[in-house]
């Protein structure tokens, strides 16, 4: 009984894909690259959390959010606020007119810590906030929209507007948020210097393990009754509604999950890269996050991770050597994914590579049987 | 916050801010008109709308250079010719885009969003390659500059007046076109019921292309007009796009009248709050209000009662 349940949760193909991915991320990449490149890959992988959330909400649930940067930012800023408070202890900030508050507040003539910064002295609260803030925010947005049956295009535009509002707010309130520079100059986590190479190695592995756990969670959701209901809803919302399900609650739930995933990614981004700024959470980055999921294939949780890796990798390489080509390439990628392969890399794999692999496997099995 | 001002001052402030709100209203309306046709009527999400505006602005910039170099005598009227050029240029590009991209995606509105976003990235880089990364501005002929004083405290800039007149003219034109002309009626028919429109002999593919191109052409006119009040850079288009979509959605997507009403309320709210708060906070409050109202009334201010 347990075994059959496990098998339905984790079909053979998915287990193999999972093991291959884990081997690539945990063994192959750390062996192949030095810490500078590995740190970059870790940065790309933080976007994979967002792409994973988008596969659930957009691919499965049909809810396209153009504001995932909001949630990435919530997690990222929560972590950055904690690290910043640690970095601006009274001893470190003696030269300021008010020691003990972050440097940008001092520059903006603030004399005491704003109330909403206070709880971020505690690491426990910060971790709690990384999960609770996006969930709460997503719940408010989701409840307000889905209960009124706002969906599709309108939802996309409104989430985009919310991303715009948040960016304007962060940039405008420089004294509270660090403004357009964001929160920078982060140094230690509980006295552990996060800027050293050894810390970066550790953070990379923590990131990968978290990503793999998230992946398992996503797979669980995908295979559960909820996941099947989501697909049914995407294809025919009214039928599911008439079958007696409260469609909006499922949508809110999956939107919250996608938000939490993105927030974890944001927090890991702050830890590995050492800063958080509004340039990562506005409209443009939010739409780029959608393309990570789209390139990988918006129906495939594994595709999302490869999509985030490959697109970001290409971006780094192209914009290093041919900065003017990058936007052309990115634009062409958007158009190609929509027109030529709507199911992304995962779709190409399924229709071209997998049949070939299956055939080979069968041939091997046959040979064994003959012996 | 009102206590620091006398009544006369407050009156002037409201008049001045109201007037700059009117200019903002014209700008928003011009931006949104093209989108109201493309998004409101056709249901296509055109994220490259801002880039079509920028194309219009660049065409105006080229025309002004052309006139100042070869036809300095006629420089006073170059602007009107530039508007026509801008319309033609963006109309043609719009038709090309519809033919190569949009027509394959009519059944997948969310995908038009991604594809046109890709298009907008390509156009941005194209502008950067051709015109350079820096912002360009046009020289206005003398008669378009300056302002006249209405009272001691109230001044009205001439270019703002011109923007308002152009907006009025275009809005009435679009309205008449959609309501009265044969082509306009055809395009409304295709939007409302494609199969039926095709059955009565309307070439729906051609009408689609024309409607999309018309929306782009109006974006081009908007861009040309904006050269009077600001400079143009490769990425300026992205600044407009969220505002423009919100205006159209807030007004009720399929209603031109709604677009006008929403552009008016958004611009007045923004401009009056701007005087008392910082510009960014005014914008945040305006956008938030719009979103909250949209949550209460998802179909927008004015919605058509259509059986779907």
XYZ file of C-alpha atoms in Angstrom, chain A residues 6-23 212 215-216 219 222-223 301-302 306 354:
28
model
C 5.190 6.093 -3.172
C 5.356 4.886 -6.742
C 2.525 7.151 -7.853
C 4.244 10.049 -6.110
C 7.603 9.347 -7.647
C 7.429 7.620 -11.025
C 10.647 6.021 -12.224
C 11.414 8.734 -14.752
C 11.072 11.470 -12.152
C 13.338 9.658 -9.697
C 16.004 9.327 -12.378
C 15.648 13.009 -13.337
C 15.906 13.968 -9.692
C 19.061 11.935 -9.172
C 20.668 13.339 -12.325
C 19.866 16.885 -11.230
C 21.175 16.277 -7.721
C 24.377 14.778 -9.138
C 16.068 19.953 -3.860
C 11.588 20.368 -5.657
C 10.294 17.411 -3.675
C 6.459 17.226 -6.894
C 1.880 18.269 -8.368
C 0.971 14.642 -7.762
C 9.437 21.282 -12.389
C 12.817 20.024 -13.554
C 17.394 24.020 -16.011
C 12.730 10.670 -24.390
